[in-house]
mmCIF file with all atom_site columns, C-alpha atoms in Angstrom:
data_model
loop_
_atom_site.group_PDB
_atom_site.id
_atom_site.type_symbol
_atom_site.label_atom_id
_atom_site.label_alt_id
_atom_site.label_comp_id
_atom_site.label_asym_id
_atom_site.label_entity_id
_atom_site.label_seq_id
_atom_site.pdbx_PDB_ins_code
_atom_site.Cartn_x
_atom_site.Cartn_y
_atom_site.Cartn_z
_atom_site.occupancy
_atom_site.B_iso_or_equiv
_atom_site.pdbx_formal_charge
_atom_site.auth_seq_id
_atom_site.auth_comp_id
_atom_site.auth_asym_id
_atom_site.auth_atom_id
_atom_site.pdbx_PDB_model_num
ATOM 1   C CA . MET W 1 1   ? 17.713  4.214   -11.061 1.00 0.00 ? 28  MET W CA 1
ATOM 2   C CA . ASN W 1 2   ? 18.535  7.248   -8.946  1.00 0.00 ? 29  ASN W CA 1
ATOM 3   C CA . LEU W 1 3   ? 16.573  7.229   -5.660  1.00 0.00 ? 30  LEU W CA 1
ATOM 4   C CA . ASN W 1 4   ? 16.871  11.031  -5.499  1.00 0.00 ? 31  ASN W CA 1
ATOM 5   C CA . GLN W 1 5   ? 14.760  11.239  -8.640  1.00 0.00 ? 32  GLN W CA 1
ATOM 6   C CA . LEU W 1 6   ? 11.995  8.975   -7.309  1.00 0.00 ? 33  LEU W CA 1
ATOM 7   C CA . THR W 1 7   ? 8.661   10.814  -7.178  1.00 0.00 ? 34  THR W CA 1
ATOM 8   C CA . PHE W 1 8   ? 5.428   10.055  -5.346  1.00 0.00 ? 35  PHE W CA 1
ATOM 9   C CA . ARG W 1 9   ? 1.910   10.880  -6.449  1.00 0.00 ? 36  ARG W CA 1
ATOM 10  C CA . GLU W 1 10  ? -1.662  9.715   -6.203  1.00 0.00 ? 37  GLU W CA 1
ATOM 11  C CA . ALA W 1 11  ? -2.421  6.966   -8.679  1.00 0.00 ? 38  ALA W CA 1
ATOM 12  C CA . VAL W 1 12  ? -4.601  7.589   -11.695 1.00 0.00 ? 39  VAL W CA 1
ATOM 13  C CA . GLN W 1 13  ? -6.696  4.969   -13.447 1.00 0.00 ? 40  GLN W CA 1
ATOM 14  C CA . GLU W 1 14  ? -4.009  4.558   -16.120 1.00 0.00 ? 41  GLU W CA 1
ATOM 15  C CA . ASP W 1 15  ? -1.720  3.200   -13.356 1.00 0.00 ? 42  ASP W CA 1
ATOM 16  C CA . LEU W 1 16  ? -4.166  0.458   -12.395 1.00 0.00 ? 43  LEU W CA 1
ATOM 17  C CA . ASP W 1 17  ? -2.813  -2.219  -14.747 1.00 0.00 ? 44  ASP W CA 1
ATOM 18  C CA . LYS W 1 18  ? 0.725   -1.799  -13.347 1.00 0.00 ? 45  LYS W CA 1
ATOM 19  C CA . ILE W 1 19  ? -0.583  -1.680  -9.758  1.00 0.00 ? 46  ILE W CA 1
ATOM 20  C CA . VAL W 1 20  ? -2.533  -4.934  -10.091 1.00 0.00 ? 47  VAL W CA 1
ATOM 21  C CA . PHE W 1 21  ? 0.485   -6.536  -11.735 1.00 0.00 ? 48  PHE W CA 1
ATOM 22  C CA . MET W 1 22  ? 2.688   -5.496  -8.767  1.00 0.00 ? 49  MET W CA 1
ATOM 23  C CA . LEU W 1 23  ? 0.102   -6.796  -6.277  1.00 0.00 ? 50  LEU W CA 1
ATOM 24  C CA . SER W 1 24  ? 0.016   -10.172 -8.013  1.00 0.00 ? 51  SER W CA 1
ATOM 25  C CA . ASP W 1 25  ? 3.769   -10.456 -8.606  1.00 0.00 ? 52  ASP W CA 1
ATOM 26  C CA . ASP W 1 26  ? 4.841   -12.292 -5.456  1.00 0.00 ? 53  ASP W CA 1
ATOM 27  C CA . LYS W 1 27  ? 4.280   -15.646 -3.769  1.00 0.00 ? 54  LYS W CA 1
ATOM 28  C CA . LEU W 1 28  ? 1.281   -14.599 -1.659  1.00 0.00 ? 55  LEU W CA 1
ATOM 29  C CA . GLY W 1 29  ? -0.148  -12.167 -4.197  1.00 0.00 ? 56  GLY W CA 1
ATOM 30  C CA . GLN W 1 30  ? -0.314  -14.907 -6.828  1.00 0.00 ? 57  GLN W CA 1
ATOM 31  C CA . LYS W 1 31  ? -2.731  -16.777 -4.559  1.00 0.00 ? 58  LYS W CA 1
ATOM 32  C CA . ARG W 1 32  ? -5.169  -13.943 -3.943  1.00 0.00 ? 59  ARG W CA 1
ATOM 33  C CA . GLU W 1 33  ? -4.914  -11.565 -6.918  1.00 0.00 ? 60  GLU W CA 1
ATOM 34  C CA . ARG W 1 34  ? -5.942  -12.122 -10.521 1.00 0.00 ? 61  ARG W CA 1
ATOM 35  C CA . TYR W 1 35  ? -3.965  -10.180 -13.071 1.00 0.00 ? 62  TYR W CA 1
ATOM 36  C CA . THR W 1 36  ? -5.726  -10.455 -16.426 1.00 0.00 ? 63  THR W CA 1
ATOM 37  C CA . ARG W 1 37  ? -6.210  -8.224  -19.418 1.00 0.00 ? 64  ARG W CA 1
ATOM 38  C CA . PRO W 1 38  ? -8.615  -6.665  -19.412 1.00 0.00 ? 65  PRO W CA 1
ATOM 39  C CA . LEU W 1 39  ? -8.528  -6.174  -15.640 1.00 0.00 ? 66  LEU W CA 1
ATOM 40  C CA . LEU W 1 40  ? -11.373 -7.557  -13.596 1.00 0.00 ? 67  LEU W CA 1
ATOM 41  C CA . GLU W 1 41  ? -14.193 -5.061  -13.173 1.00 0.00 ? 68  GLU W CA 1
ATOM 42  C CA . SER W 1 42  ? -13.809 -5.416  -9.385  1.00 0.00 ? 69  SER W CA 1
ATOM 43  C CA . TYR W 1 43  ? -10.362 -3.762  -9.550  1.00 0.00 ? 70  TYR W CA 1
ATOM 44  C CA . ILE W 1 44  ? -11.763 -0.863  -11.550 1.00 0.00 ? 71  ILE W CA 1
ATOM 45  C CA . LYS W 1 45  ? -14.682 -0.365  -9.147  1.00 0.00 ? 72  LYS W CA 1
ATOM 46  C CA . ALA W 1 46  ? -12.347 -0.540  -6.140  1.00 0.00 ? 73  ALA W CA 1
ATOM 47  C CA . PHE W 1 47  ? -10.051 2.059   -7.709  1.00 0.00 ? 74  PHE W CA 1
ATOM 48  C CA . GLN W 1 48  ? -13.008 4.367   -8.376  1.00 0.00 ? 75  GLN W CA 1
ATOM 49  C CA . SER W 1 49  ? -14.169 4.067   -4.754  1.00 0.00 ? 76  SER W CA 1
ATOM 50  C CA . ILE W 1 50  ? -10.656 4.751   -3.447  1.00 0.00 ? 77  ILE W CA 1
ATOM 51  C CA . ASP W 1 51  ? -10.238 7.693   -5.807  1.00 0.00 ? 78  ASP W CA 1
ATOM 52  C CA . ALA W 1 52  ? -13.551 9.219   -4.684  1.00 0.00 ? 79  ALA W CA 1
ATOM 53  C CA . ASP W 1 53  ? -12.739 9.041   -0.947  1.00 0.00 ? 80  ASP W CA 1
ATOM 54  C CA . PRO W 1 54  ? -10.721 12.022  0.350   1.00 0.00 ? 81  PRO W CA 1
ATOM 55  C CA . ASN W 1 55  ? -9.424  9.938   3.277   1.00 0.00 ? 82  ASN W CA 1
ATOM 56  C CA . ILE W 1 56  ? -7.890  7.213   1.111   1.00 0.00 ? 83  ILE W CA 1
ATOM 57  C CA . GLU W 1 57  ? -4.858  7.742   -1.089  1.00 0.00 ? 84  GLU W CA 1
ATOM 58  C CA . LEU W 1 58  ? -3.456  5.184   -3.487  1.00 0.00 ? 85  LEU W CA 1
ATOM 59  C CA . ILE W 1 59  ? 0.154   6.295   -3.834  1.00 0.00 ? 86  ILE W CA 1
ATOM 60  C CA . VAL W 1 60  ? 2.608   5.265   -6.523  1.00 0.00 ? 87  VAL W CA 1
ATOM 61  C CA . ALA W 1 61  ? 6.366   5.691   -6.447  1.00 0.00 ? 88  ALA W CA 1
ATOM 62  C CA . CYS W 1 62  ? 7.620   6.585   -9.900  1.00 0.00 ? 89  CYS W CA 1
ATOM 63  C CA . ASP W 1 63  ? 11.006  6.097   -11.518 1.00 0.00 ? 90  ASP W CA 1
ATOM 64  C CA . GLN W 1 64  ? 10.765  8.675   -14.298 1.00 0.00 ? 91  GLN W CA 1
ATOM 65  C CA . GLU W 1 65  ? 7.130   8.129   -15.384 1.00 0.00 ? 92  GLU W CA 1
ATOM 66  C CA . GLU W 1 66  ? 6.977   4.410   -14.542 1.00 0.00 ? 93  GLU W CA 1
ATOM 67  C CA . ALA W 1 67  ? 5.103   3.303   -11.400 1.00 0.00 ? 94  ALA W CA 1
ATOM 68  C CA . VAL W 1 68  ? 7.557   1.059   -9.525  1.00 0.00 ? 95  VAL W CA 1
ATOM 69  C CA . GLY W 1 69  ? 5.940   0.976   -6.081  1.00 0.00 ? 96  GLY W CA 1
ATOM 70  C CA . VAL W 1 70  ? 2.489   1.292   -4.564  1.00 0.00 ? 97  VAL W CA 1
ATOM 71  C CA . LEU W 1 71  ? 0.694   1.530   -1.252  1.00 0.00 ? 98  LEU W CA 1
ATOM 72  C CA . GLN W 1 72  ? -2.726  2.480   -0.015  1.00 0.00 ? 99  GLN W CA 1
ATOM 73  C CA . LEU W 1 73  ? -2.874  5.044   2.798   1.00 0.00 ? 100 LEU W CA 1
ATOM 74  C CA . THR W 1 74  ? -6.171  5.332   4.656   1.00 0.00 ? 101 THR W CA 1
ATOM 75  C CA . MET W 1 75  ? -6.818  8.043   7.245   1.00 0.00 ? 102 MET W CA 1
ATOM 76  C CA . THR W 1 76  ? -9.537  7.210   9.769   1.00 0.00 ? 103 THR W CA 1
ATOM 77  C CA . PRO W 1 77  ? -11.011 9.222   12.646  1.00 0.00 ? 104 PRO W CA 1
ATOM 78  C CA . PHE W 1 78  ? -11.372 7.373   15.959  1.00 0.00 ? 105 PHE W CA 1
ATOM 79  C CA . LEU W 1 79  ? -13.100 8.230   19.206  1.00 0.00 ? 106 LEU W CA 1
ATOM 80  C CA . THR W 1 80  ? -10.150 6.690   21.013  1.00 0.00 ? 107 THR W CA 1
ATOM 81  C CA . HIS W 1 81  ? -7.040  8.778   21.602  1.00 0.00 ? 108 HIS W CA 1
ATOM 82  C CA . GLN W 1 82  ? -9.296  11.759  22.264  1.00 0.00 ? 109 GLN W CA 1
ATOM 83  C CA . GLY W 1 83  ? -10.878 11.689  18.850  1.00 0.00 ? 110 GLY W CA 1
ATOM 84  C CA . GLY W 1 84  ? -7.567  11.389  17.030  1.00 0.00 ? 111 GLY W CA 1
ATOM 85  C CA . TRP W 1 85  ? -6.932  10.318  13.477  1.00 0.00 ? 112 TRP W CA 1
ATOM 86  C CA . ARG W 1 86  ? -4.737  7.398   12.535  1.00 0.00 ? 113 ARG W CA 1
ATOM 87  C CA . ALA W 1 87  ? -3.424  6.192   9.224   1.00 0.00 ? 114 ALA W CA 1
ATOM 88  C CA . SER W 1 88  ? -3.267  2.635   7.936   1.00 0.00 ? 115 SER W CA 1
ATOM 89  C CA . ILE W 1 89  ? -0.907  1.384   5.268   1.00 0.00 ? 116 ILE W CA 1
ATOM 90  C CA . GLU W 1 90  ? -2.039  -1.497  3.079   1.00 0.00 ? 117 GLU W CA 1
ATOM 91  C CA . GLY W 1 91  ? -1.021  -3.178  -0.158  1.00 0.00 ? 118 GLY W CA 1
ATOM 92  C CA . VAL W 1 92  ? 2.659   -2.222  -0.185  1.00 0.00 ? 119 VAL W CA 1
ATOM 93  C CA . ARG W 1 93  ? 4.473   -3.547  -3.239  1.00 0.00 ? 120 ARG W CA 1
ATOM 94  C CA . THR W 1 94  ? 7.581   -2.739  -5.222  1.00 0.00 ? 121 THR W CA 1
ATOM 95  C CA . ALA W 1 95  ? 8.041   -3.826  -8.837  1.00 0.00 ? 122 ALA W CA 1
ATOM 96  C CA . SER W 1 96  ? 10.277  -6.899  -9.005  1.00 0.00 ? 123 SER W CA 1
ATOM 97  C CA . SER W 1 97  ? 12.730  -4.926  -11.185 1.00 0.00 ? 124 SER W CA 1
ATOM 98  C CA . HIS W 1 98  ? 13.205  -2.410  -8.344  1.00 0.00 ? 125 HIS W CA 1
ATOM 99  C CA . ARG W 1 99  ? 13.135  -4.577  -5.217  1.00 0.00 ? 126 ARG W CA 1
ATOM 100 C CA . GLY W 1 100 ? 16.036  -4.248  -2.810  1.00 0.00 ? 127 GLY W CA 1
ATOM 101 C CA . LYS W 1 101 ? 16.987  -0.796  -4.107  1.00 0.00 ? 128 LYS W CA 1
ATOM 102 C CA . GLY W 1 102 ? 15.356  1.370   -1.422  1.00 0.00 ? 129 GLY W CA 1
ATOM 103 C CA . VAL W 1 103 ? 12.072  2.165   -3.194  1.00 0.00 ? 130 VAL W CA 1
ATOM 104 C CA . GLY W 1 104 ? 9.952   0.536   -0.463  1.00 0.00 ? 131 GLY W CA 1
ATOM 105 C CA . SER W 1 105 ? 11.745  2.392   2.334   1.00 0.00 ? 132 SER W CA 1
ATOM 106 C CA . LEU W 1 106 ? 11.267  5.759   0.645   1.00 0.00 ? 133 LEU W CA 1
ATOM 107 C CA . LEU W 1 107 ? 7.625   4.958   -0.091  1.00 0.00 ? 134 LEU W CA 1
ATOM 108 C CA . ILE W 1 108 ? 6.913   4.101   3.563   1.00 0.00 ? 135 ILE W CA 1
ATOM 109 C CA . LYS W 1 109 ? 8.796   7.194   4.791   1.00 0.00 ? 136 LYS W CA 1
ATOM 110 C CA . TRP W 1 110 ? 6.776   9.311   2.369   1.00 0.00 ? 137 TRP W CA 1
ATOM 111 C CA . ALA W 1 111 ? 3.539   7.785   3.715   1.00 0.00 ? 138 ALA W CA 1
ATOM 112 C CA . ILE W 1 112 ? 4.594   8.468   7.318   1.00 0.00 ? 139 ILE W CA 1
ATOM 113 C CA . GLN W 1 113 ? 5.213   12.118  6.480   1.00 0.00 ? 140 GLN W CA 1
ATOM 114 C CA . ARG W 1 114 ? 1.942   12.360  4.569   1.00 0.00 ? 141 ARG W CA 1
ATOM 115 C CA . ALA W 1 115 ? -0.009  10.907  7.534   1.00 0.00 ? 142 ALA W CA 1
ATOM 116 C CA . SER W 1 116 ? 1.708   13.360  9.868   1.00 0.00 ? 143 SER W CA 1
ATOM 117 C CA . ASN W 1 117 ? 0.841   16.255  7.561   1.00 0.00 ? 144 ASN W CA 1
ATOM 118 C CA . ARG W 1 118 ? -2.792  15.103  7.610   1.00 0.00 ? 145 ARG W CA 1
ATOM 119 C CA . GLY W 1 119 ? -2.825  15.292  11.435  1.00 0.00 ? 146 GLY W CA 1
ATOM 120 C CA . CYS W 1 120 ? -2.654  11.585  12.219  1.00 0.00 ? 147 CYS W CA 1
ATOM 121 C CA . HIS W 1 121 ? -1.222  10.681  15.630  1.00 0.00 ? 148 HIS W CA 1
ATOM 122 C CA . MET W 1 122 ? -0.377  7.121   14.624  1.00 0.00 ? 149 MET W CA 1
ATOM 123 C CA . ILE W 1 123 ? 0.310   5.044   11.548  1.00 0.00 ? 150 ILE W CA 1
ATOM 124 C CA . GLN W 1 124 ? -0.283  1.324   11.519  1.00 0.00 ? 151 GLN W CA 1
ATOM 125 C CA . LEU W 1 125 ? -0.004  -1.612  9.176   1.00 0.00 ? 152 LEU W CA 1
ATOM 126 C CA . THR W 1 126 ? -0.266  -5.349  9.143   1.00 0.00 ? 153 THR W CA 1
ATOM 127 C CA . THR W 1 127 ? 2.040   -7.805  7.467   1.00 0.00 ? 154 THR W CA 1
ATOM 128 C CA . ASP W 1 128 ? 1.387   -11.457 6.750   1.00 0.00 ? 155 ASP W CA 1
ATOM 129 C CA . LYS W 1 129 ? 3.078   -13.811 9.188   1.00 0.00 ? 156 LYS W CA 1
ATOM 130 C CA . GLN W 1 130 ? 4.374   -15.706 6.154   1.00 0.00 ? 157 GLN W CA 1
ATOM 131 C CA . ARG W 1 131 ? 6.565   -12.672 5.327   1.00 0.00 ? 158 ARG W CA 1
ATOM 132 C CA . PRO W 1 132 ? 9.275   -12.538 8.026   1.00 0.00 ? 159 PRO W CA 1
ATOM 133 C CA . GLU W 1 133 ? 11.441  -10.361 5.777   1.00 0.00 ? 160 GLU W CA 1
ATOM 134 C CA . ALA W 1 134 ? 8.638   -7.785  5.609   1.00 0.00 ? 161 ALA W CA 1
ATOM 135 C CA . ARG W 1 135 ? 8.368   -7.770  9.403   1.00 0.00 ? 162 ARG W CA 1
ATOM 136 C CA . HIS W 1 136 ? 12.103  -7.076  9.630   1.00 0.00 ? 163 HIS W CA 1
ATOM 137 C CA . PHE W 1 137 ? 11.776  -4.345  6.972   1.00 0.00 ? 164 PHE W CA 1
ATOM 138 C CA . TYR W 1 138 ? 9.042   -2.524  8.928   1.00 0.00 ? 165 TYR W CA 1
ATOM 139 C CA . LYS W 1 139 ? 10.923  -2.836  12.228  1.00 0.00 ? 166 LYS W CA 1
ATOM 140 C CA . LYS W 1 140 ? 13.935  -1.130  10.622  1.00 0.00 ? 167 LYS W CA 1
ATOM 141 C CA . LEU W 1 141 ? 11.613  1.762   9.719   1.00 0.00 ? 168 LEU W CA 1
ATOM 142 C CA . GLY W 1 142 ? 10.492  2.159   13.351  1.00 0.00 ? 169 GLY W CA 1
ATOM 143 C CA . PHE W 1 143 ? 7.304   0.092   13.448  1.00 0.00 ? 170 PHE W CA 1
ATOM 144 C CA . GLU W 1 144 ? 6.738   -2.023  16.559  1.00 0.00 ? 171 GLU W CA 1
ATOM 145 C CA . ALA W 1 145 ? 4.641   -5.182  16.891  1.00 0.00 ? 172 ALA W CA 1
ATOM 146 C CA . THR W 1 146 ? 2.592   -3.879  19.843  1.00 0.00 ? 173 THR W CA 1
ATOM 147 C CA . HIS W 1 147 ? -0.683  -5.674  19.059  1.00 0.00 ? 174 HIS W CA 1
ATOM 148 C CA . GLU W 1 148 ? -1.766  -9.075  17.798  1.00 0.00 ? 175 GLU W CA 1
ATOM 149 C CA . GLY W 1 149 ? -3.924  -8.591  14.720  1.00 0.00 ? 176 GLY W CA 1
ATOM 150 C CA . MET W 1 150 ? -6.856  -10.830 13.920  1.00 0.00 ? 177 MET W CA 1
ATOM 151 C CA . LYS W 1 151 ? -8.910  -11.200 10.759  1.00 0.00 ? 178 LYS W CA 1
ATOM 152 C CA . LEU W 1 152 ? -12.116 -12.934 9.805   1.00 0.00 ? 179 LEU W CA 1
ATOM 153 C CA . HIS W 1 153 ? -12.668 -13.568 6.121   1.00 0.00 ? 180 HIS W CA 1
ATOM 154 C CA . LEU W 1 154 ? -16.297 -13.150 5.113   1.00 0.00 ? 181 LEU W CA 1
ATOM 155 C CA . PRO W 1 155 ? -17.983 -15.122 2.332   1.00 0.00 ? 182 PRO W CA 1
ATOM 156 C CA . HIS W 1 156 ? -18.715 -13.217 -0.850  1.00 0.00 ? 183 HIS W CA 1
ATOM 157 C CA . GLU W 1 157 ? -20.061 -13.942 -4.287  1.00 0.00 ? 184 GLU W CA 1
#
């Protein structure tokens, strides 16, 4: 793989199978994702909602035509920071065949530039505390742990 030939684009529905596979292909993802064929209808509906929202971009990194990395970039307006926009990165994954080769770094750098181009004043992300290597990865890219994040999981059917 030549990193100079890596391309980035918005995902299309035909990428969804590969994306769900990447999301489920790690220790934590195996616990919360369900990669089956056919894909669960919930993945398809989520993709359609993401695709329809102009402030959410599901981005894939491609080696030739193959999706080898993914992230979701969400731009949100806030009243804070004088009505500024900020971007959030979620669901970052690299295909196991391409991990450790720089794909993730280029994908995050691409997302930072994209958020800047969209007028965002800040980009943020969370990473699971069970992933110390991910925390180190994001720090190397300039992210700082300035806040303590909290989550509340809601019951669903």
